[in-house]
């Protein structure tokens, strides 16, 4: 059985809180429901995950599937590690909290990231020096056209920086039902080197941190920098951090000696898009009901009642000014629908 609703507002189903309608919204609670939908050969179909990395620019015609497949199940374990199968409709942060409560290590740096477990491999979520691919084992998916089940192993997913095969070659082709992760039960390799994690741990008076302490620190840092989507509509980083040639970086450094960068290869570096946008004068600017966040210029916000097209126009304007000023192309990280 599937639950089908007509002309439903998606406002509460996207973290930008854009108020557009889905012509037909179908909640998928288990594989059987998905097979029922595939058998009906409905068209067009779109798959909505946690709605945290998406900008909706208009009503969605056709059929929108909402992944509600839940469950956290232990598949295998030995004395060192554990394999867990997670329903793709689970909230990512709740999965992180579950793992912390069982003292399982590997995703503590990915605390408080909004969105669903199914979206995590789709865009290979990352934060504070860790990407989900480091704990990913495989995922179960169903082909939307022919209903075939497929188990994708890590080397088939083409994970990159906020990228996977599901955002590129296989875009819109598969419905991810479950994701299988391997977490550590002991000898946790804690990542404290990125950003303010170590300083926050020290400030909190902790000498030998555990996964819970790292998670607490990440939550504290994220809360201090990033707007809470329950209070201000946003989809986290709107743009990806661009990778540029070192030659361009050095010529920019002559003009802007303080320009930050992270080494990527012999010839390239990554530059924080937030810095480029701030230096282009957009940080904290509001334009009617939308704007650029005051503490993190990489985050575009909807203060309430803003529409997706206006946010997209603002993104284009930012992209243009950054290109004119720095000769760097910045590309959206969020999916535009
Ligand atoms: N910066 C500025 N001004 C700003 C924002 C940033 O100058 O307004 C500069 C600062 O130099 C800062 C540097 O950018 O030191 C990096 O900033 P931050 O540590 O906040 O990280 P980010 O590169 O802006 C990335 C991810 C975030 C993730 C953080 C922490 C991307 C697109 N974004 O942001 O991910 O939380 O690192 O790991 O890679 C997300 O994907 O939605 C997201 C929030």
GROMACS .gro file of C-alpha atoms and ligand atoms in nm:
model
  381
    1UNK     CA    1   0.000   0.000   0.000
    2UNK     CA    2   0.118   0.350  -0.077
    3UNK     CA    3  -0.005   0.680   0.057
    4UNK     CA    4  -0.080   0.928  -0.220
    5UNK     CA    5  -0.162   1.293  -0.152
    6UNK     CA    6  -0.253   1.558  -0.410
    7UNK     CA    7  -0.139   1.922  -0.428
    8UNK     CA    8   0.053   1.913  -0.104
    9UNK     CA    9   0.280   2.196   0.010
   10UNK     CA   10   0.644   2.091   0.035
   11UNK     CA   11   0.730   2.374   0.277
   12UNK     CA   12   0.793   2.141   0.569
   13UNK     CA   13   0.978   1.891   0.347
   14UNK     CA   14   1.262   2.121   0.235
   15UNK     CA   15   1.498   2.297   0.476
   16UNK     CA   16   1.490   2.617   0.263
   17UNK     CA   17   1.118   2.622   0.361
   18UNK     CA   18   1.015   2.712   0.005
   19UNK     CA   19   0.638   2.695  -0.025
   20UNK     CA   20   0.571   2.509  -0.351
   21UNK     CA   21   0.332   2.223  -0.416
   22UNK     CA   22   0.380   1.867  -0.526
   23UNK     CA   23   0.106   1.763  -0.768
   24UNK     CA   24   0.124   1.411  -0.622
   25UNK     CA   25   0.326   1.313  -0.317
   26UNK     CA   26   0.386   0.946  -0.244
   27UNK     CA   27   0.545   0.828   0.081
   28UNK     CA   28   0.753   0.512   0.043
   29UNK     CA   29   0.778   0.319   0.371
   30UNK     CA   30   0.920  -0.009   0.239
   31UNK     CA   31   1.042  -0.176  -0.079
   32UNK     CA   32   0.697  -0.324  -0.152
   33UNK     CA   33   0.553   0.027  -0.182
   34UNK     CA   34   0.830   0.120  -0.420
   35UNK     CA   35   0.761  -0.183  -0.642
   36UNK     CA   36   0.392  -0.088  -0.644
   37UNK     CA   37   0.485   0.259  -0.774
   38UNK     CA   38   0.724   0.119  -1.037
   39UNK     CA   39   0.455  -0.123  -1.161
   40UNK     CA   40   0.217   0.171  -1.219
   41UNK     CA   41   0.472   0.324  -1.462
   42UNK     CA   42   0.396   0.675  -1.329
   43UNK     CA   43   0.565   0.962  -1.507
   44UNK     CA   44   0.743   1.193  -1.437
   45UNK     CA   45   0.883   1.077  -1.102
   46UNK     CA   46   1.121   1.261  -0.869
   47UNK     CA   47   1.274   1.129  -0.550
   48UNK     CA   48   1.288   1.357  -0.248
   49UNK     CA   49   1.521   1.269   0.038
   50UNK     CA   50   1.554   1.478   0.352
   51UNK     CA   51   1.504   1.798   0.148
   52UNK     CA   52   1.814   1.955   0.301
   53UNK     CA   53   2.021   1.999  -0.013
   54UNK     CA   54   1.763   2.118  -0.257
   55UNK     CA   55   1.630   2.448  -0.392
   56UNK     CA   56   1.273   2.423  -0.520
   57UNK     CA   57   1.206   2.688  -0.786
   58UNK     CA   58   0.846   2.594  -0.871
   59UNK     CA   59   0.564   2.345  -0.820
   60UNK     CA   60   0.656   1.982  -0.890
   61UNK     CA   61   0.440   1.826  -1.157
   62UNK     CA   62   0.397   1.450  -1.176
   63UNK     CA   63   0.487   1.226  -0.884
   64UNK     CA   64   0.724   1.309  -0.601
   65UNK     CA   65   0.841   1.015  -0.391
   66UNK     CA   66   0.933   1.076  -0.029
   67UNK     CA   67   1.170   0.817   0.109
   68UNK     CA   68   1.043   0.708   0.452
   69UNK     CA   69   1.223   0.372   0.473
   70UNK     CA   70   1.339   0.343   0.835
   71UNK     CA   71   1.542   0.107   1.050
   72UNK     CA   72   1.892   0.064   1.193
   73UNK     CA   73   2.001  -0.300   1.188
   74UNK     CA   74   2.326  -0.471   1.285
   75UNK     CA   75   2.430  -0.699   0.997
   76UNK     CA   76   2.768  -0.828   1.108
   77UNK     CA   77   3.031  -0.759   1.370
   78UNK     CA   78   3.360  -0.873   1.511
   79UNK     CA   79   3.554  -0.747   1.809
   80UNK     CA   80   3.678  -0.438   1.621
   81UNK     CA   81   3.403  -0.326   1.390
   82UNK     CA   82   3.038  -0.350   1.308
   83UNK     CA   83   2.836  -0.338   0.988
   84UNK     CA   84   2.507  -0.152   1.009
   85UNK     CA   85   2.227  -0.139   0.755
   86UNK     CA   86   2.035   0.188   0.777
   87UNK     CA   87   1.703   0.273   0.612
   88UNK     CA   88   1.764   0.555   0.362
   89UNK     CA   89   1.470   0.751   0.507
   90UNK     CA   90   1.629   0.772   0.853
   91UNK     CA   91   1.752   1.117   0.955
   92UNK     CA   92   2.132   1.126   0.924
   93UNK     CA   93   2.184   1.303   1.256
   94UNK     CA   94   1.969   1.048   1.438
   95UNK     CA   95   2.187   0.772   1.295
   96UNK     CA   96   2.496   0.960   1.419
   97UNK     CA   97   2.340   0.995   1.765
   98UNK     CA   98   2.256   0.623   1.766
   99UNK     CA   99   2.617   0.536   1.681
  100UNK     CA  100   2.755   0.770   1.949
  101UNK     CA  101   2.523   0.618   2.211
  102UNK     CA  102   2.672   0.276   2.123
  103UNK     CA  103   3.026   0.419   2.136
  104UNK     CA  104   3.075   0.345   1.764
  105UNK     CA  105   3.333   0.560   1.588
  106UNK     CA  106   3.364   0.702   1.236
  107UNK     CA  107   3.086   0.954   1.188
  108UNK     CA  108   3.116   1.173   1.499
  109UNK     CA  109   3.257   1.460   1.287
  110UNK     CA  110   2.942   1.440   1.074
  111UNK     CA  111   2.709   1.529   1.363
  112UNK     CA  112   2.419   1.767   1.310
  113UNK     CA  113   2.424   1.750   0.929
  114UNK     CA  114   2.061   1.783   0.821
  115UNK     CA  115   1.912   1.544   0.570
  116UNK     CA  116   1.848   1.174   0.527
  117UNK     CA  117   2.077   0.873   0.530
  118UNK     CA  118   1.996   0.810   0.162
  119UNK     CA  119   2.122   1.155   0.067
  120UNK     CA  120   2.454   1.099   0.247
  121UNK     CA  121   2.616   0.882  -0.025
  122UNK     CA  122   2.435   1.074  -0.300
  123UNK     CA  123   2.641   1.386  -0.230
  124UNK     CA  124   2.911   1.219  -0.019
  125UNK     CA  125   2.844   1.449   0.277
  126UNK     CA  126   3.147   1.580   0.458
  127UNK     CA  127   3.246   1.807   0.744
  128UNK     CA  128   3.543   1.874   0.972
  129UNK     CA  129   3.787   1.657   0.780
  130UNK     CA  130   3.564   1.347   0.735
  131UNK     CA  131   3.351   1.237   0.440
  132UNK     CA  132   3.088   0.962   0.460
  133UNK     CA  133   3.285   0.752   0.208
  134UNK     CA  134   3.538   0.675   0.485
  135UNK     CA  135   3.280   0.453   0.660
  136UNK     CA  136   3.065   0.357   0.360
  137UNK     CA  137   3.050  -0.012   0.266
  138UNK     CA  138   2.765  -0.043   0.013
  139UNK     CA  139   2.410   0.060  -0.060
  140UNK     CA  140   2.092  -0.113  -0.175
  141UNK     CA  141   1.903   0.053  -0.457
  142UNK     CA  142   1.619  -0.021  -0.695
  143UNK     CA  143   1.619   0.083  -1.061
  144UNK     CA  144   1.320   0.311  -1.116
  145UNK     CA  145   1.254   0.197  -1.473
  146UNK     CA  146   1.278  -0.182  -1.445
  147UNK     CA  147   1.253  -0.246  -1.069
  148UNK     CA  148   1.585  -0.434  -1.058
  149UNK     CA  149   1.758  -0.443  -0.721
  150UNK     CA  150   2.129  -0.361  -0.713
  151UNK     CA  151   2.392  -0.359  -0.440
  152UNK     CA  152   2.644  -0.081  -0.509
  153UNK     CA  153   2.985  -0.127  -0.348
  154UNK     CA  154   3.206   0.167  -0.261
  155UNK     CA  155   3.425   0.146  -0.572
  156UNK     CA  156   3.114   0.164  -0.793
  157UNK     CA  157   2.990   0.490  -0.640
  158UNK     CA  158   3.265   0.722  -0.777
  159UNK     CA  159   3.271   0.927  -0.458
  160UNK     CA  160   3.434   1.269  -0.482
  161UNK     CA  161   3.404   1.604  -0.307
  162UNK     CA  162   3.023   1.638  -0.265
  163UNK     CA  163   2.988   1.402  -0.564
  164UNK     CA  164   2.889   1.046  -0.650
  165UNK     CA  165   2.769   0.849  -0.949
  166UNK     CA  166   2.412   0.910  -0.824
  167UNK     CA  167   2.448   1.286  -0.887
  168UNK     CA  168   2.604   1.231  -1.229
  169UNK     CA  169   2.585   0.928  -1.463
  170UNK     CA  170   2.303   0.758  -1.266
  171UNK     CA  171   2.115   1.076  -1.171
  172UNK     CA  172   1.743   1.006  -1.102
  173UNK     CA  173   1.780   0.642  -1.207
  174UNK     CA  174   1.794   0.463  -0.872
  175UNK     CA  175   1.594   0.478  -0.549
  176UNK     CA  176   1.831   0.416  -0.258
  177UNK     CA  177   1.656   0.198   0.001
  178UNK     CA  178   1.936   0.125   0.253
  179UNK     CA  179   2.295   0.225   0.317
  180UNK     CA  180   2.547  -0.009   0.481
  181UNK     CA  181   2.818   0.143   0.696
  182UNK     CA  182   3.114  -0.001   0.884
  183UNK     CA  183   3.186   0.169   1.215
  184UNK     CA  184   3.460   0.101   1.468
  185UNK     CA  185   3.385  -0.046   1.809
  186UNK     CA  186   3.721   0.048   1.962
  187UNK     CA  187   4.058   0.211   1.883
  188UNK     CA  188   3.873   0.509   1.738
  189UNK     CA  189   4.083   0.723   1.506
  190UNK     CA  190   3.956   1.063   1.611
  191UNK     CA  191   3.992   1.355   1.371
  192UNK     CA  192   4.059   1.669   1.571
  193UNK     CA  193   4.274   1.865   1.330
  194UNK     CA  194   4.010   2.041   1.126
  195UNK     CA  195   3.894   2.390   1.215
  196UNK     CA  196   3.808   2.460   1.575
  197UNK     CA  197   3.756   2.102   1.701
  198UNK     CA  198   4.074   2.075   1.908
  199UNK     CA  199   4.030   2.424   2.055
  200UNK     CA  200   3.667   2.353   2.145
  201UNK     CA  201   3.762   2.026   2.317
  202UNK     CA  202   4.037   2.202   2.516
  203UNK     CA  203   3.803   2.488   2.604
  204UNK     CA  204   3.557   2.228   2.736
  205UNK     CA  205   3.834   2.098   2.964
  206UNK     CA  206   3.860   1.753   2.805
  207UNK     CA  207   4.202   1.589   2.797
  208UNK     CA  208   4.131   1.250   2.634
  209UNK     CA  209   3.830   1.298   2.407
  210UNK     CA  210   3.601   1.017   2.301
  211UNK     CA  211   3.349   1.002   2.015
  212UNK     CA  212   3.085   1.170   2.232
  213UNK     CA  213   3.318   1.465   2.306
  214UNK     CA  214   3.401   1.510   1.936
  215UNK     CA  215   3.035   1.499   1.845
  216UNK     CA  216   2.954   1.756   2.117
  217UNK     CA  217   3.232   1.984   1.988
  218UNK     CA  218   3.114   1.957   1.626
  219UNK     CA  219   2.758   2.034   1.732
  220UNK     CA  220   2.879   2.337   1.928
  221UNK     CA  221   3.084   2.467   1.633
  222UNK     CA  222   2.807   2.410   1.379
  223UNK     CA  223   2.551   2.582   1.602
  224UNK     CA  224   2.780   2.884   1.636
  225UNK     CA  225   2.837   2.922   1.260
  226UNK     CA  226   2.547   2.773   1.070
  227UNK     CA  227   2.183   2.882   1.088
  228UNK     CA  228   1.937   2.625   1.228
  229UNK     CA  229   1.706   2.531   0.938
  230UNK     CA  230   1.421   2.500   1.189
  231UNK     CA  231   1.456   2.873   1.253
  232UNK     CA  232   1.590   3.018   0.925
  233UNK     CA  233   1.541   2.839   0.593
  234UNK     CA  234   1.869   2.727   0.436
  235UNK     CA  235   2.039   2.429   0.273
  236UNK     CA  236   2.384   2.457   0.432
  237UNK     CA  237   2.661   2.548   0.190
  238UNK     CA  238   2.498   2.669  -0.129
  239UNK     CA  239   2.820   2.648  -0.334
  240UNK     CA  240   3.110   2.404  -0.342
  241UNK     CA  241   3.457   2.527  -0.255
  242UNK     CA  242   3.627   2.571  -0.595
  243UNK     CA  243   3.952   2.400  -0.688
  244UNK     CA  244   4.177   2.637  -0.884
  245UNK     CA  245   4.520   2.631  -1.048
  246UNK     CA  246   4.808   2.736  -0.822
  247UNK     CA  247   4.914   2.992  -1.087
  248UNK     CA  248   4.580   3.172  -1.049
  249UNK     CA  249   4.603   3.139  -0.669
  250UNK     CA  250   4.946   3.305  -0.663
  251UNK     CA  251   4.834   3.591  -0.885
  252UNK     CA  252   4.532   3.646  -0.656
  253UNK     CA  253   4.757   3.628  -0.349
  254UNK     CA  254   4.956   3.924  -0.482
  255UNK     CA  255   4.639   4.133  -0.466
  256UNK     CA  256   4.478   3.964  -0.160
  257UNK     CA  257   4.765   3.838   0.059
  258UNK     CA  258   4.523   3.687   0.314
  259UNK     CA  259   4.337   3.459   0.066
  260UNK     CA  260   4.306   3.116   0.235
  261UNK     CA  261   4.361   2.784   0.058
  262UNK     CA  262   4.385   2.408   0.120
  263UNK     CA  263   4.637   2.206  -0.085
  264UNK     CA  264   4.480   1.958  -0.329
  265UNK     CA  265   4.752   1.852  -0.574
  266UNK     CA  266   5.090   1.962  -0.714
  267UNK     CA  267   4.913   2.214  -0.935
  268UNK     CA  268   4.584   2.294  -0.763
  269UNK     CA  269   4.442   2.432  -0.438
  270UNK     CA  270   4.092   2.463  -0.294
  271UNK     CA  271   3.974   2.810  -0.195
  272UNK     CA  272   3.685   2.863   0.052
  273UNK     CA  273   3.390   2.995  -0.148
  274UNK     CA  274   3.266   3.160   0.175
  275UNK     CA  275   3.577   3.382   0.171
  276UNK     CA  276   3.529   3.474  -0.198
  277UNK     CA  277   3.162   3.561  -0.137
  278UNK     CA  278   3.242   3.762   0.175
  279UNK     CA  279   3.512   3.959  -0.011
  280UNK     CA  280   3.261   4.020  -0.290
  281UNK     CA  281   3.051   4.210  -0.039
  282UNK     CA  282   2.758   3.974   0.006
  283UNK     CA  283   2.804   3.850   0.363
  284UNK     CA  284   2.505   3.942   0.582
  285UNK     CA  285   2.324   4.120   0.296
  286UNK     CA  286   1.946   4.081   0.283
  287UNK     CA  287   1.733   4.121  -0.025
  288UNK     CA  288   1.371   4.141   0.083
  289UNK     CA  289   1.287   3.794   0.224
  290UNK     CA  290   1.615   3.623   0.136
  291UNK     CA  291   1.983   3.685   0.187
  292UNK     CA  292   2.337   3.571   0.264
  293UNK     CA  293   2.397   3.452   0.619
  294UNK     CA  294   2.578   3.693   0.851
  295UNK     CA  295   2.822   3.437   0.997
  296UNK     CA  296   2.888   3.211   0.697
  297UNK     CA  297   2.871   3.367   0.351
  298UNK     CA  298   2.846   3.026   0.185
  299UNK     CA  299   2.493   2.985   0.320
  300UNK     CA  300   2.199   3.151   0.143
  301UNK     CA  301   1.894   3.196   0.361
  302UNK     CA  302   1.517   3.232   0.336
  303UNK     CA  303   1.398   3.455   0.620
  304UNK     CA  304   1.039   3.347   0.554
  305UNK     CA  305   0.819   3.363   0.247
  306UNK     CA  306   1.111   3.383   0.002
  307UNK     CA  307   1.077   3.205  -0.329
  308UNK     CA  308   1.320   2.964  -0.491
  309UNK     CA  309   1.358   3.169  -0.810
  310UNK     CA  310   1.474   3.474  -0.609
  311UNK     CA  311   1.732   3.262  -0.428
  312UNK     CA  312   1.850   3.124  -0.762
  313UNK     CA  313   1.879   3.479  -0.905
  314UNK     CA  314   2.083   3.580  -0.599
  315UNK     CA  315   2.308   3.277  -0.650
  316UNK     CA  316   2.365   3.377  -1.014
  317UNK     CA  317   2.445   3.734  -0.909
  318UNK     CA  318   2.696   3.608  -0.648
  319UNK     CA  319   2.852   3.373  -0.903
  320UNK     CA  320   2.891   3.660  -1.152
  321UNK     CA  321   3.045   3.904  -0.904
  322UNK     CA  322   3.288   3.636  -0.775
  323UNK     CA  323   3.387   3.553  -1.134
  324UNK     CA  324   3.442   3.923  -1.224
  325UNK     CA  325   3.645   3.991  -0.910
  326UNK     CA  326   3.849   3.671  -0.876
  327UNK     CA  327   3.825   3.495  -1.219
  328UNK     CA  328   3.693   3.190  -1.032
  329UNK     CA  329   3.381   2.993  -1.120
  330UNK     CA  330   3.183   2.878  -0.818
  331UNK     CA  331   2.926   2.603  -0.869
  332UNK     CA  332   2.617   2.524  -0.660
  333UNK     CA  333   2.636   2.234  -0.419
  334UNK     CA  334   2.259   2.217  -0.377
  335UNK     CA  335   2.037   2.051  -0.633
  336UNK     CA  336   1.816   2.296  -0.818
  337UNK     CA  337   1.468   2.163  -0.904
  338LIG     N1  338   3.528   3.196   0.529
  338LIG     C1  339   3.522   3.334   0.522
  338LIG     N2  340   3.399   3.392   0.529
  338LIG     C2  341   3.285   3.322   0.543
  338LIG     C3  342   3.293   3.181   0.550
  338LIG     C4  343   3.415   3.120   0.543
  338LIG     O1  344   3.622   3.401   0.509
  338LIG     O2  345   3.179   3.385   0.549
  338LIG     C5  346   3.660   3.130   0.519
  338LIG     C6  347   3.742   3.132   0.644
  338LIG     O3  348   3.876   3.150   0.606
  338LIG     C7  349   3.729   2.993   0.700
  338LIG     C8  350   3.719   2.911   0.573
  338LIG     O4  351   3.644   2.996   0.485
  338LIG     O5  352   3.840   2.959   0.775
  338LIG     C9  353   3.647   2.780   0.587
  338LIG     O6  354   3.520   2.802   0.648
  338LIG     P1  355   3.444   2.683   0.723
  338LIG     O7  356   3.536   2.609   0.814
  338LIG     O8  357   3.317   2.738   0.778
  338LIG     O9  358   3.416   2.580   0.609
  338LIG     P2  359   3.367   2.594   0.459
  338LIG    O10  360   3.478   2.557   0.369
  338LIG    O11  361   3.302   2.726   0.437
  338LIG    C10  362   3.297   2.344   0.444
  338LIG    C11  363   3.175   2.266   0.404
  338LIG    C12  364   3.072   2.267   0.516
  338LIG    C13  365   3.135   2.205   0.640
  338LIG    C14  366   3.259   2.287   0.676
  338LIG    C15  367   3.333   2.224   0.791
  338LIG    C16  368   3.165   2.284   0.163
  338LIG    C17  369   3.092   2.340   0.045
  338LIG     N3  370   3.120   2.321   0.282
  338LIG    O12  371   3.254   2.479   0.456
  338LIG    O13  372   2.964   2.183   0.475
  338LIG    O14  373   3.044   2.205   0.747
  338LIG    O15  374   3.350   2.291   0.563
  338LIG    O16  375   3.392   2.105   0.748
  338LIG    O17  376   3.258   2.206   0.145
  338LIG    C18  377   2.753   2.176   0.372
  338LIG    O18  378   2.803   2.103   0.288
  338LIG    O19  379   2.632   2.213   0.366
  338LIG    C19  380   2.836   2.230   0.479
  338LIG    C20  381   2.790   2.314   0.570
   0.00000   0.00000   0.00000
